[in-house]
Short mmCIF file of C-alpha atoms in Angstrom, two decimals:
data_model
loop_
_atom_site.label_atom_id
_atom_site.label_comp_id
_atom_site.label_asym_id
_atom_site.label_seq_id
_atom_site.Cartn_x
_atom_site.Cartn_y
_atom_site.Cartn_z
CA MET A 232 23.42 -0.64 -8.50
CA GLN A 233 22.41 0.72 -5.05
CA ILE A 234 18.77 2.06 -4.45
CA SER A 235 20.33 5.56 -4.80
CA ASN A 236 20.72 4.80 -8.34
CA ASN A 237 17.40 3.23 -8.69
CA LEU A 238 15.96 6.72 -7.45
CA LEU A 239 18.20 8.39 -9.63
CA SER A 240 17.11 6.53 -12.70
CA LEU A 241 13.44 7.15 -11.35
CA THR A 242 14.15 11.07 -11.28
CA LEU A 243 15.50 10.74 -14.64
CA TYR A 244 12.49 9.04 -16.26
CA LYS A 245 10.15 11.32 -14.42
CA SER A 246 12.45 14.22 -15.99
CA GLN A 247 12.04 12.90 -19.51
CA TYR A 248 8.21 12.87 -18.81
CA LYS A 249 8.34 16.66 -17.79
CA ALA A 250 10.33 17.65 -20.68
CA LEU A 251 7.73 16.03 -22.98
CA GLU A 252 4.81 17.73 -21.14
CA GLU A 253 6.36 20.81 -21.58
CA VAL A 254 7.00 20.61 -25.12
CA GLU A 255 3.28 19.35 -25.82
CA ILE A 256 1.80 22.09 -23.59
CA ASN A 257 3.77 25.00 -25.11
CA THR A 258 2.81 23.86 -28.57
CA LEU A 259 -0.68 23.66 -27.32
CA GLN A 260 -0.41 27.30 -25.74
CA ASN A 261 1.43 28.77 -28.54
CA THR A 262 -1.17 27.71 -30.85
CA GLU A 263 -3.75 28.88 -28.92
CA ALA A 264 -1.98 32.16 -28.60
CA LEU A 265 -1.72 32.49 -32.47
CA ASP A 266 -5.24 31.65 -32.66
CA ASN A 267 -6.29 34.61 -30.33
CA ALA A 268 -4.16 36.98 -32.16
CA ALA A 269 -5.96 35.94 -35.25
CA ALA A 270 -9.49 36.38 -33.79
CA GLU A 271 -8.60 39.65 -32.31
CA SER A 272 -7.32 40.97 -35.95
CA THR A 273 -10.88 39.97 -37.10
CA VAL A 274 -12.76 42.08 -34.86
CA THR A 275 -11.01 45.29 -35.20
CA LYS A 276 -12.58 45.86 -38.74
CA PRO A 277 -16.05 47.24 -38.98
CA VAL A 278 -17.09 45.16 -41.64
CA ALA A 279 -15.32 41.66 -42.50
CA SER A 280 -15.28 40.52 -45.84
CA ALA A 281 -16.54 37.03 -46.79
CA PRO A 282 -12.86 35.35 -46.82
CA LYS A 283 -12.14 37.08 -43.47
CA ALA A 284 -15.53 35.90 -41.70
CA ASN A 285 -14.71 32.60 -43.06
CA LYS A 286 -10.99 32.97 -41.84
CA SER A 287 -12.80 33.89 -38.15
CA MET A 288 -15.10 30.68 -38.06
CA LEU A 289 -12.23 28.45 -39.03
CA THR A 290 -10.09 29.82 -36.22
CA ALA A 291 -13.08 29.35 -33.76
CA ASP A 292 -13.17 25.74 -34.96
CA ILE A 293 -9.34 25.29 -34.33
CA LYS A 294 -9.78 26.86 -31.06
CA THR A 295 -12.79 24.50 -30.13
CA ALA A 296 -10.71 21.27 -31.45
CA ILE A 297 -7.85 22.33 -29.27
CA TYR A 298 -9.64 22.96 -26.12
CA ASN A 299 -11.77 19.39 -26.97
CA TYR A 300 -8.12 17.52 -27.53
CA THR A 301 -6.74 19.34 -24.16
CA HIS A 302 -9.82 18.77 -22.17
CA PRO A 303 -11.20 15.40 -23.06
CA SER A 304 -14.60 14.12 -21.84
CA VAL A 305 -14.61 10.51 -20.25
CA THR A 306 -17.22 7.82 -21.03
CA GLY A 307 -17.97 4.77 -18.68
CA VAL A 308 -15.10 5.85 -16.16
CA THR A 309 -16.35 7.86 -13.34
CA ASN A 310 -19.72 8.86 -12.01
CA SER A 311 -19.49 11.33 -9.17
CA TYR A 312 -16.11 12.48 -9.96
CA GLY A 313 -16.91 14.25 -13.31
CA MET A 314 -17.32 13.14 -16.95
CA ASP A 315 -15.00 15.32 -18.25
CA PHE A 316 -11.12 16.55 -17.78
CA ASP A 317 -12.35 20.13 -16.14
CA SER A 318 -14.94 18.49 -13.71
CA ILE A 319 -12.38 15.85 -12.32
CA CYS A 320 -9.78 18.40 -11.75
CA THR A 321 -12.48 20.27 -9.63
CA THR A 322 -12.90 16.89 -7.37
CA LEU A 323 -9.37 16.49 -7.40
CA GLY A 324 -9.11 20.20 -6.28
CA ILE A 325 -6.52 20.93 -9.21
CA ARG A 326 -6.48 23.97 -11.08
CA PRO A 327 -4.19 25.60 -13.58
CA ASP A 328 -2.54 27.63 -10.75
CA SER A 329 -2.72 24.89 -8.00
CA THR A 330 -1.24 21.54 -7.70
CA ILE A 331 -1.81 18.43 -5.22
CA THR A 332 0.81 16.05 -3.93
CA LYS A 333 0.96 12.33 -4.25
CA SER A 334 0.08 12.13 -0.61
CA ASP A 335 -3.28 14.22 -1.54
CA LEU A 336 -3.98 11.82 -4.12
CA THR A 337 -3.12 8.81 -2.15
CA LYS A 338 -5.46 9.91 0.85
CA LEU A 339 -8.47 10.41 -1.59
CA THR A 340 -8.28 6.56 -2.28
CA ARG A 341 -9.35 5.77 1.25
CA ASN A 342 -13.02 6.80 0.79
CA ASP A 343 -14.08 3.03 -0.10
CA SER A 344 -17.80 4.37 -0.75
CA ASP A 345 -16.75 6.78 -3.32
CA GLU A 346 -14.20 4.85 -4.82
CA ASP A 347 -16.46 1.97 -5.47
CA PHE A 348 -19.24 4.28 -7.10
CA ASN A 349 -16.48 5.58 -9.41
CA GLY A 350 -14.50 2.67 -10.46
CA ASP A 351 -11.79 3.05 -8.06
CA PHE A 352 -10.67 6.13 -10.32
CA PHE A 353 -8.56 7.77 -7.62
CA GLY A 354 -6.89 4.62 -7.25
CA ALA A 355 -6.19 3.92 -10.51
CA LEU A 356 -4.75 7.72 -10.92
CA ASN A 357 -2.64 6.98 -7.81
CA ARG A 358 -1.41 3.78 -9.34
CA ALA A 359 -0.50 5.86 -12.68
CA PHE A 360 1.42 8.33 -10.78
CA SER A 361 3.21 5.73 -8.54
CA TYR A 362 6.54 6.57 -9.80
CA LEU A 363 6.26 10.05 -7.74
CA LYS A 364 7.63 10.47 -3.99
CA PRO A 365 4.76 11.55 -1.25
CA THR A 366 5.74 15.24 -1.38
CA ASP A 367 6.04 15.41 -5.29
CA THR A 368 3.21 17.51 -7.14
CA ILE A 369 0.65 16.78 -9.80
CA SER A 370 -0.25 19.61 -11.73
CA TYR A 371 -3.07 20.75 -14.37
CA ASN A 372 -0.82 20.11 -16.98
CA ASP A 373 0.19 16.92 -15.56
CA LEU A 374 -3.35 15.71 -15.46
CA MET A 375 -3.92 17.24 -18.84
CA LEU A 376 -1.60 15.22 -20.67
CA PHE A 377 -2.63 11.92 -18.94
CA PHE A 378 -6.18 12.38 -20.26
CA MET A 379 -4.73 13.56 -23.73
CA ARG A 380 -2.54 10.49 -23.81
CA GLY A 381 -5.60 8.43 -23.02
CA ALA A 382 -8.06 10.08 -25.07
CA GLY A 383 -5.92 10.14 -28.52
CA THR A 384 -7.42 12.46 -31.24
CA ASP A 385 -11.24 12.16 -30.66
CA GLY A 386 -11.09 13.96 -27.22
CA GLU A 387 -13.08 11.27 -25.38
CA MET A 388 -11.39 8.84 -23.19
CA ASN A 389 -13.44 5.41 -22.76
CA PHE A 390 -12.72 2.86 -20.32
CA GLU A 391 -10.53 0.76 -22.31
CA GLU A 392 -8.61 3.73 -23.16
CA TYR A 393 -8.31 4.83 -19.56
CA GLN A 394 -7.21 1.14 -18.39
CA LYS A 395 -4.51 1.47 -21.30
CA VAL A 396 -3.03 4.73 -20.01
CA VAL A 397 -3.03 3.79 -16.58
CA ASN A 398 -1.02 0.80 -17.33
CA GLN A 399 1.30 2.72 -19.42
CA TYR A 400 2.00 5.28 -16.72
CA SER A 401 2.47 2.60 -13.95
CA ASP A 402 4.63 0.63 -15.89
CA ILE A 403 7.45 3.48 -15.33
CA VAL A 404 7.77 1.97 -11.78
CA GLN A 405 7.62 -1.70 -13.14
CA GLN A 406 10.79 -0.83 -15.41
CA GLN A 407 12.64 0.52 -12.73
CA TYR A 408 11.89 -2.73 -10.65
CA VAL A 409 12.79 -4.67 -13.39
CA ALA A 410 16.20 -2.75 -13.87
CA CYS A 411 17.39 -3.67 -10.55
CA THR A 412 19.34 -6.69 -11.28
CA THR A 413 20.20 -8.12 -7.85
CA PRO A 414 17.84 -9.48 -4.91
CA LYS A 415 19.44 -6.85 -2.55
CA GLU A 416 18.45 -4.10 -5.39
CA LYS A 417 15.18 -5.43 -5.68
CA LEU A 418 14.53 -5.55 -1.74
CA GLU A 419 15.80 -2.25 -1.44
CA PHE A 420 13.68 -0.71 -4.07
CA ALA A 421 10.54 -2.40 -2.50
CA ILE A 422 11.46 -1.09 1.02
CA GLU A 423 11.64 2.41 -0.50
CA LYS A 424 8.15 2.13 -2.26
CA THR A 425 6.85 0.96 0.97
CA LYS A 426 8.14 3.57 3.12
CA ASP A 427 6.56 6.02 0.37
CA TYR A 428 3.26 4.37 0.48
CA LEU A 429 3.32 4.47 4.56
CA THR A 430 4.51 7.98 4.51
CA GLU A 431 1.55 9.10 2.17
CA SER A 432 -0.87 7.19 4.40
CA HIS A 433 0.23 8.38 7.76
CA MET A 434 0.86 4.71 8.97
CA GLU A 435 3.25 5.73 11.86
CA LEU A 436 3.34 2.45 13.50
CA GLN A 437 4.30 0.62 10.61
CA LEU A 438 6.91 3.33 9.73
CA MET A 439 8.29 2.76 13.16
CA ALA A 440 8.12 -0.88 12.51
CA LEU A 441 10.35 -0.64 9.34
CA ASP A 442 12.92 1.62 10.86
CA ARG A 443 13.56 -0.71 13.50
CA LEU A 444 13.93 -3.85 11.61
CA THR A 445 15.89 -1.97 9.14
CA THR A 446 18.21 -0.09 11.91
CA THR A 447 17.59 -0.66 15.52
CA VAL A 448 17.58 -4.57 15.42
CA ALA A 449 19.51 -4.84 12.12
CA SER A 450 22.37 -6.46 13.65
CA GLN A 451 20.35 -9.01 15.32
CA ASN A 452 20.05 -10.59 12.17
CA VAL A 453 21.71 -14.11 11.49
CA LYS A 454 22.31 -14.05 7.49
CA GLU A 455 23.58 -17.83 7.37
CA PRO A 456 22.78 -20.01 10.43
CA ASP A 457 23.95 -23.39 10.87
CA THR A 458 21.78 -25.43 8.12
CA THR A 459 23.58 -28.54 9.42
CA LYS A 460 22.15 -28.39 13.05
CA TYR A 461 18.91 -26.50 12.37
CA GLU A 462 17.20 -28.47 9.60
CA ASN A 463 14.64 -25.82 9.12
CA ALA A 464 17.11 -22.78 8.80
CA ALA A 465 17.54 -21.34 5.55
CA VAL A 466 20.58 -19.08 4.24
CA GLN A 467 19.35 -15.62 3.18
CA ILE A 468 19.51 -14.71 -0.21
CA ALA A 469 19.92 -11.05 0.53
CA ASN A 470 18.80 -8.84 3.46
CA VAL A 471 18.47 -5.21 4.80
CA GLY A 472 18.63 -5.50 8.45
CA GLN A 473 15.95 -7.99 9.83
CA ILE A 474 14.02 -7.85 6.62
CA ALA A 475 15.41 -10.52 4.03
CA PHE A 476 14.77 -12.90 1.04
CA ALA A 477 15.31 -16.39 1.67
CA PRO A 478 13.73 -19.58 0.38
CA GLU A 479 10.63 -21.12 1.89
CA SER A 480 9.44 -25.01 1.30
CA ASP A 481 5.88 -23.54 0.75
CA ILE A 482 6.05 -21.76 -2.82
CA SER A 483 2.52 -20.09 -2.26
CA THR A 484 3.90 -18.42 0.81
CA GLN A 485 4.85 -14.56 -0.06
CA GLY A 486 6.25 -13.72 3.27
CA SER A 487 6.14 -14.16 6.94
CA TYR A 488 6.94 -12.23 10.12
CA ALA A 489 8.52 -14.59 12.87
CA THR A 490 8.18 -13.63 16.66
CA THR A 491 9.07 -14.88 20.16
CA ARG A 492 6.46 -16.15 22.13
CA TYR A 493 6.43 -15.21 25.93
CA SER A 494 3.12 -16.84 26.64
CA GLU A 495 0.49 -18.86 25.02
CA ASP A 496 -3.11 -19.80 25.65
CA LYS A 497 -6.82 -19.63 24.31
CA TYR A 498 -9.51 -17.31 24.07
CA GLU A 499 -12.92 -18.33 22.57
CA ASN A 500 -11.63 -20.46 19.61
CA SER A 501 -8.48 -18.82 19.10
CA ASP A 502 -4.61 -19.23 19.92
CA ILE A 503 -3.42 -16.14 21.69
CA MET A 504 -0.01 -15.04 22.85
CA MET A 505 2.40 -12.13 24.13
CA TRP A 506 4.96 -11.02 22.22
CA ALA A 507 8.78 -11.10 23.24
CA GLY A 508 10.79 -10.22 20.39
CA ASP A 509 11.77 -10.95 16.87
CA ASP A 510 15.57 -11.77 17.10
CA ASP A 511 17.38 -14.83 15.22
CA TYR A 512 17.86 -17.83 17.65
CA GLY A 513 18.20 -21.43 17.82
CA PHE A 514 15.99 -23.60 20.03
CA PHE A 515 15.58 -27.36 21.16
CA ASP A 516 12.08 -28.30 20.61
CA VAL A 517 11.01 -30.82 23.23
CA GLU A 518 8.20 -32.31 21.52
CA SER A 519 9.73 -32.95 18.12
CA GLN A 520 13.24 -33.91 19.92
CA LYS A 521 14.82 -31.50 17.21
CA ASP A 522 17.01 -28.25 17.13
CA TRP A 523 14.88 -25.56 15.24
CA TRP A 524 15.90 -22.28 13.96
CA ASN A 525 13.67 -18.87 14.36
CA ASP A 526 14.46 -16.64 11.83
CA GLY A 527 12.86 -13.41 13.55
CA GLY A 528 11.70 -10.53 11.60
CA ILE A 529 10.33 -10.52 7.82
CA THR A 530 11.34 -13.29 5.63
CA LEU A 531 10.21 -12.72 1.98
CA ASN A 532 9.99 -15.84 -0.19
CA SER A 533 12.73 -15.50 -2.61
CA ASN A 534 10.98 -18.88 -4.28
CA TYR A 535 7.88 -17.00 -4.98
CA PHE A 536 9.27 -13.34 -5.68
CA LEU A 537 12.27 -14.09 -7.37
CA ASN A 538 12.06 -17.66 -8.89
CA GLY A 539 8.63 -17.58 -9.97
CA SER A 540 6.35 -15.47 -12.13
CA HIS A 541 5.31 -13.03 -9.41
CA ASN A 542 7.69 -10.12 -10.42
CA GLN A 543 5.31 -7.16 -9.70
CA TRP A 544 6.85 -4.28 -7.82
CA TYR A 545 3.35 -3.89 -6.20
CA GLU A 546 2.99 -7.61 -5.08
CA LEU A 547 6.08 -7.26 -2.98
CA VAL A 548 4.94 -4.12 -1.68
CA GLU A 549 1.57 -5.14 -0.54
CA THR A 550 3.23 -8.18 1.31
CA LEU A 551 5.75 -5.71 3.13
CA VAL A 552 2.82 -3.48 4.37
CA HIS A 553 1.19 -6.67 5.15
CA GLU A 554 4.12 -8.09 7.49
CA LEU A 555 5.12 -4.65 8.70
CA THR A 556 1.65 -4.57 10.20
CA HIS A 557 2.47 -7.85 12.26
CA ALA A 558 5.89 -6.10 13.16
CA THR A 559 3.93 -3.45 14.80
CA ALA A 560 3.56 -5.94 17.84
CA PHE A 561 6.84 -4.11 19.48
CA TYR A 562 4.61 -1.09 19.93
CA TYR A 563 2.31 -2.85 22.43
CA TYR A 564 4.63 -4.53 24.78
CA ASN A 565 7.39 -3.96 27.15
CA VAL A 566 9.94 -6.82 27.21
CA THR A 567 12.42 -7.04 30.17
CA GLU A 568 15.06 -9.74 30.88
CA ASN A 569 16.49 -11.02 34.20
CA GLU A 570 17.80 -14.06 36.22
CA SER A 571 14.59 -15.93 35.44
CA GLY A 572 14.40 -15.07 31.89
CA LEU A 573 12.11 -12.78 29.41
CA HIS A 574 9.05 -11.00 30.84
CA THR A 575 6.64 -9.25 28.63
CA SER A 576 3.87 -6.79 29.78
CA PHE A 577 1.60 -4.54 27.99
CA SER A 578 2.94 -1.15 26.95
CA GLN A 579 0.89 2.07 28.08
CA ASN A 580 1.68 3.89 24.43
CA GLY A 581 -0.04 0.76 23.13
CA LEU A 582 -3.21 0.81 25.12
CA LYS A 583 -3.39 4.75 24.84
CA PHE A 584 -3.39 4.11 20.89
CA MET A 585 -6.17 1.54 21.33
CA LEU A 586 -8.13 3.76 23.85
CA SER A 587 -7.78 6.82 21.26
CA LYS A 588 -9.15 4.77 18.44
CA GLY A 589 -12.12 3.89 20.40
CA LEU A 590 -11.13 0.17 20.22
CA ILE A 591 -11.11 -0.17 24.30
CA THR A 592 -13.09 1.91 26.61
CA GLN A 593 -11.76 3.85 29.41
CA GLU A 594 -13.12 1.28 32.00
CA GLN A 595 -11.13 -1.32 30.02
CA TYR A 596 -7.97 0.60 30.00
CA ASN A 597 -7.97 1.47 33.70
CA SER A 598 -8.50 -2.22 34.78
CA PHE A 599 -6.43 -3.67 31.89
CA ASN A 600 -4.69 -6.91 32.97
CA THR A 601 -3.12 -10.19 31.47
CA SER A 602 -6.56 -12.10 31.23
CA ASN A 603 -7.23 -14.19 27.99
CA LYS A 604 -9.53 -11.61 26.75
CA CYS A 605 -6.84 -8.55 27.21
CA ILE A 606 -4.45 -10.71 25.53
CA ALA A 607 -6.66 -11.11 22.81
CA LEU A 608 -7.68 -7.57 22.17
CA VAL A 609 -4.14 -6.54 21.92
CA ASN A 610 -3.52 -9.67 19.48
CA SER A 611 -6.12 -7.98 17.45
CA MET A 612 -3.93 -4.92 16.55
CA TRP A 613 -1.14 -6.83 14.62
CA ASP A 614 -2.51 -10.34 14.15
CA GLU A 615 -4.04 -11.43 10.49
CA TRP A 616 -7.09 -9.56 10.61
CA ALA A 617 -5.05 -6.22 10.92
CA ALA A 618 -2.44 -7.43 8.53
CA TYR A 619 -4.87 -8.30 6.14
CA THR A 620 -6.99 -5.32 6.36
CA THR A 621 -4.02 -3.21 5.48
CA SER A 622 -3.53 -5.30 2.43
CA CYS A 623 -7.09 -4.71 1.45
CA ASN A 624 -6.37 -0.74 2.46
CA TYR A 625 -2.98 -0.75 0.09
CA LEU A 626 -4.75 -2.41 -2.97
CA ASP A 627 -7.34 -0.01 -2.68
CA SER A 628 -4.64 2.61 -2.81
CA ILE A 629 -3.60 1.36 -6.32
CA GLY A 630 -7.01 0.50 -7.78
CA ALA A 631 -6.60 -2.97 -7.49
CA ASP A 632 -10.42 -3.59 -7.62
CA VAL A 633 -10.45 -2.91 -11.34
CA PHE A 634 -6.88 -3.73 -12.16
CA ASN A 635 -5.97 -6.76 -10.19
CA ASN A 636 -9.71 -8.19 -9.65
CA GLY A 637 -8.27 -11.81 -9.88
CA ASN A 638 -6.83 -11.03 -6.29
CA ASP A 639 -9.55 -12.48 -3.79
CA LEU A 640 -8.75 -9.43 -1.49
CA ALA A 641 -9.53 -6.97 -4.27
CA VAL A 642 -13.03 -6.42 -3.50
CA ASP A 643 -15.36 -3.34 -2.86
CA GLY A 644 -15.44 -2.02 0.53
CA PRO A 645 -18.50 -3.73 1.68
CA ASN A 646 -17.04 -7.13 0.77
CA GLU A 647 -13.76 -6.52 2.51
CA LYS A 648 -14.47 -8.18 5.62
CA ASN A 649 -16.02 -11.15 4.16
CA ALA A 650 -13.29 -11.59 1.74
CA ILE A 651 -10.48 -11.73 4.65
CA ALA A 652 -12.82 -14.23 6.60
CA GLN A 653 -12.86 -16.47 3.52
CA HIS A 654 -9.19 -15.84 2.77
CA LEU A 655 -8.31 -16.73 6.26
CA ILE A 656 -10.05 -20.45 5.81
CA ASP A 657 -8.90 -20.81 2.30
CA THR A 658 -5.07 -20.15 3.60
CA GLY A 659 -5.69 -22.56 6.60
CA TYR A 660 -5.59 -19.63 9.33
CA ASP A 661 -8.82 -20.61 10.49
CA LYS A 662 -9.79 -24.51 10.37
CA TYR A 663 -10.78 -27.80 11.98
CA VAL A 664 -7.97 -29.27 14.19
CA ASP A 665 -9.22 -32.91 15.33
CA GLY A 666 -12.73 -31.62 15.00
CA VAL A 667 -12.48 -28.49 17.12
CA TRP A 668 -12.83 -25.16 15.12
CA THR A 669 -9.61 -22.85 15.52
CA GLN A 670 -9.29 -19.34 14.07
CA VAL A 671 -7.16 -16.37 14.43
CA PRO A 672 -8.63 -13.76 17.00
CA ASN A 673 -11.77 -11.80 15.10
CA PRO A 674 -12.12 -8.53 16.71
CA MET A 675 -15.58 -8.07 14.94
CA ALA A 676 -16.94 -11.17 16.15
CA TYR A 677 -15.19 -11.35 19.68
CA PHE A 678 -15.45 -7.71 20.90
CA HIS A 679 -18.06 -6.22 18.31
CA TRP A 680 -15.70 -3.97 17.00
CA ASP A 681 -17.14 -1.78 13.92
CA TYR A 682 -14.76 -2.91 10.78
CA ASN A 683 -14.81 0.94 9.55
CA LYS A 684 -13.38 1.89 12.84
CA PHE A 685 -11.15 -0.91 12.91
CA GLN A 686 -9.96 -0.41 9.36
CA SER A 687 -9.23 3.45 10.18
CA MET A 688 -7.37 2.78 13.01
CA PHE A 689 -4.20 2.18 10.66
CA TYR A 690 -3.94 5.79 9.74
CA PHE A 691 -2.57 7.93 12.65
CA ASP A 692 -4.27 11.15 11.40
CA LEU A 693 -6.94 10.75 9.07
CA ASN A 694 -7.00 14.51 8.84
CA ALA A 695 -3.23 14.68 7.90
#
């Protein structure tokens, strides 16, 4: 089954939901119309008999019950977003005659302070409607049914019921992912969902990296390297261009992005480098006296995602978002080749982007060179701090602080910076080597970048 079939099934699943919505809403509207007619018939008589007065009271009670059923309240779920269906709709900007797109909803999840104060409600709602495409719309009736299903018959949705209905809705995508029977289908499905998220979040550089790896440099991928010559080489299980499933020796590794280094040096306590490409090739390592294979591009660990218990679609998407942030390195360098070999310099587009985000000054831009500090500055745009920041952003977009709070990066906004710092230590990126502390370039410590400004740089246009 190709990805087109997966998406068709997803559309059909959505259509089934829509059909159910229309039946339920039409039933409610027809009931209300009958009640209105009954109410009008009682007020045309100048004097109502006791039975008719009782009937009018009963009609009013029914209408109130219907309204309460279709406009539930919420208890222990949100604070400033609202405590009932109508007030939450107002916060969302949804009315009976208006909708919001899935992209609109994703944008609302970016405000960490609001989301933290409201239990990641918009993130959870975005998780629930994750079966939609970026331009698909969420209507007043769509949201009404979400609340009705969560609240049940008492017209009130508590936190437990809210979590249950979010999981019921979000399971639509999980079932579509599980229905992918081959590694290639799973990879295509995850790439499509990743593209949706990047589109919704206006992450233009990551979208360019995704397009580049799956089209522009796709022909450079070597699916079956010579494992007899290169002992670290792995045969790919499935690939889309330079993005592939392949086994890795470390089961805890979810994915990796392999690149060619033009130069290596030190800045402060960090190893720094100039990027020179991400193609596949073999080389002889002088130090180890062995032939090694460089599997360029993105490798997703098949042992972790296909053979283990980590089979949630969003975990694979988060890994792709992370690795694609590394893969934006291509944007910051110009690579040329002549008789003497490869040569790398900084691209003007990359430096202008850093300037536009306020991460370097005009003076720095005017005098930018290949000093170790400048190399470290550019490394910071696509190294681990950048990649884990986009991991946190993605987790925020699906309410992971509440629904995946066992993940050490699924934390409230003010705690994200410290969570990343600790994660880099726990995973061995930052460590002591022969008694010397070594770490990935930390732009907040080295260059005094504001973390909120750094975090926002990944959205090309926050107002879009």
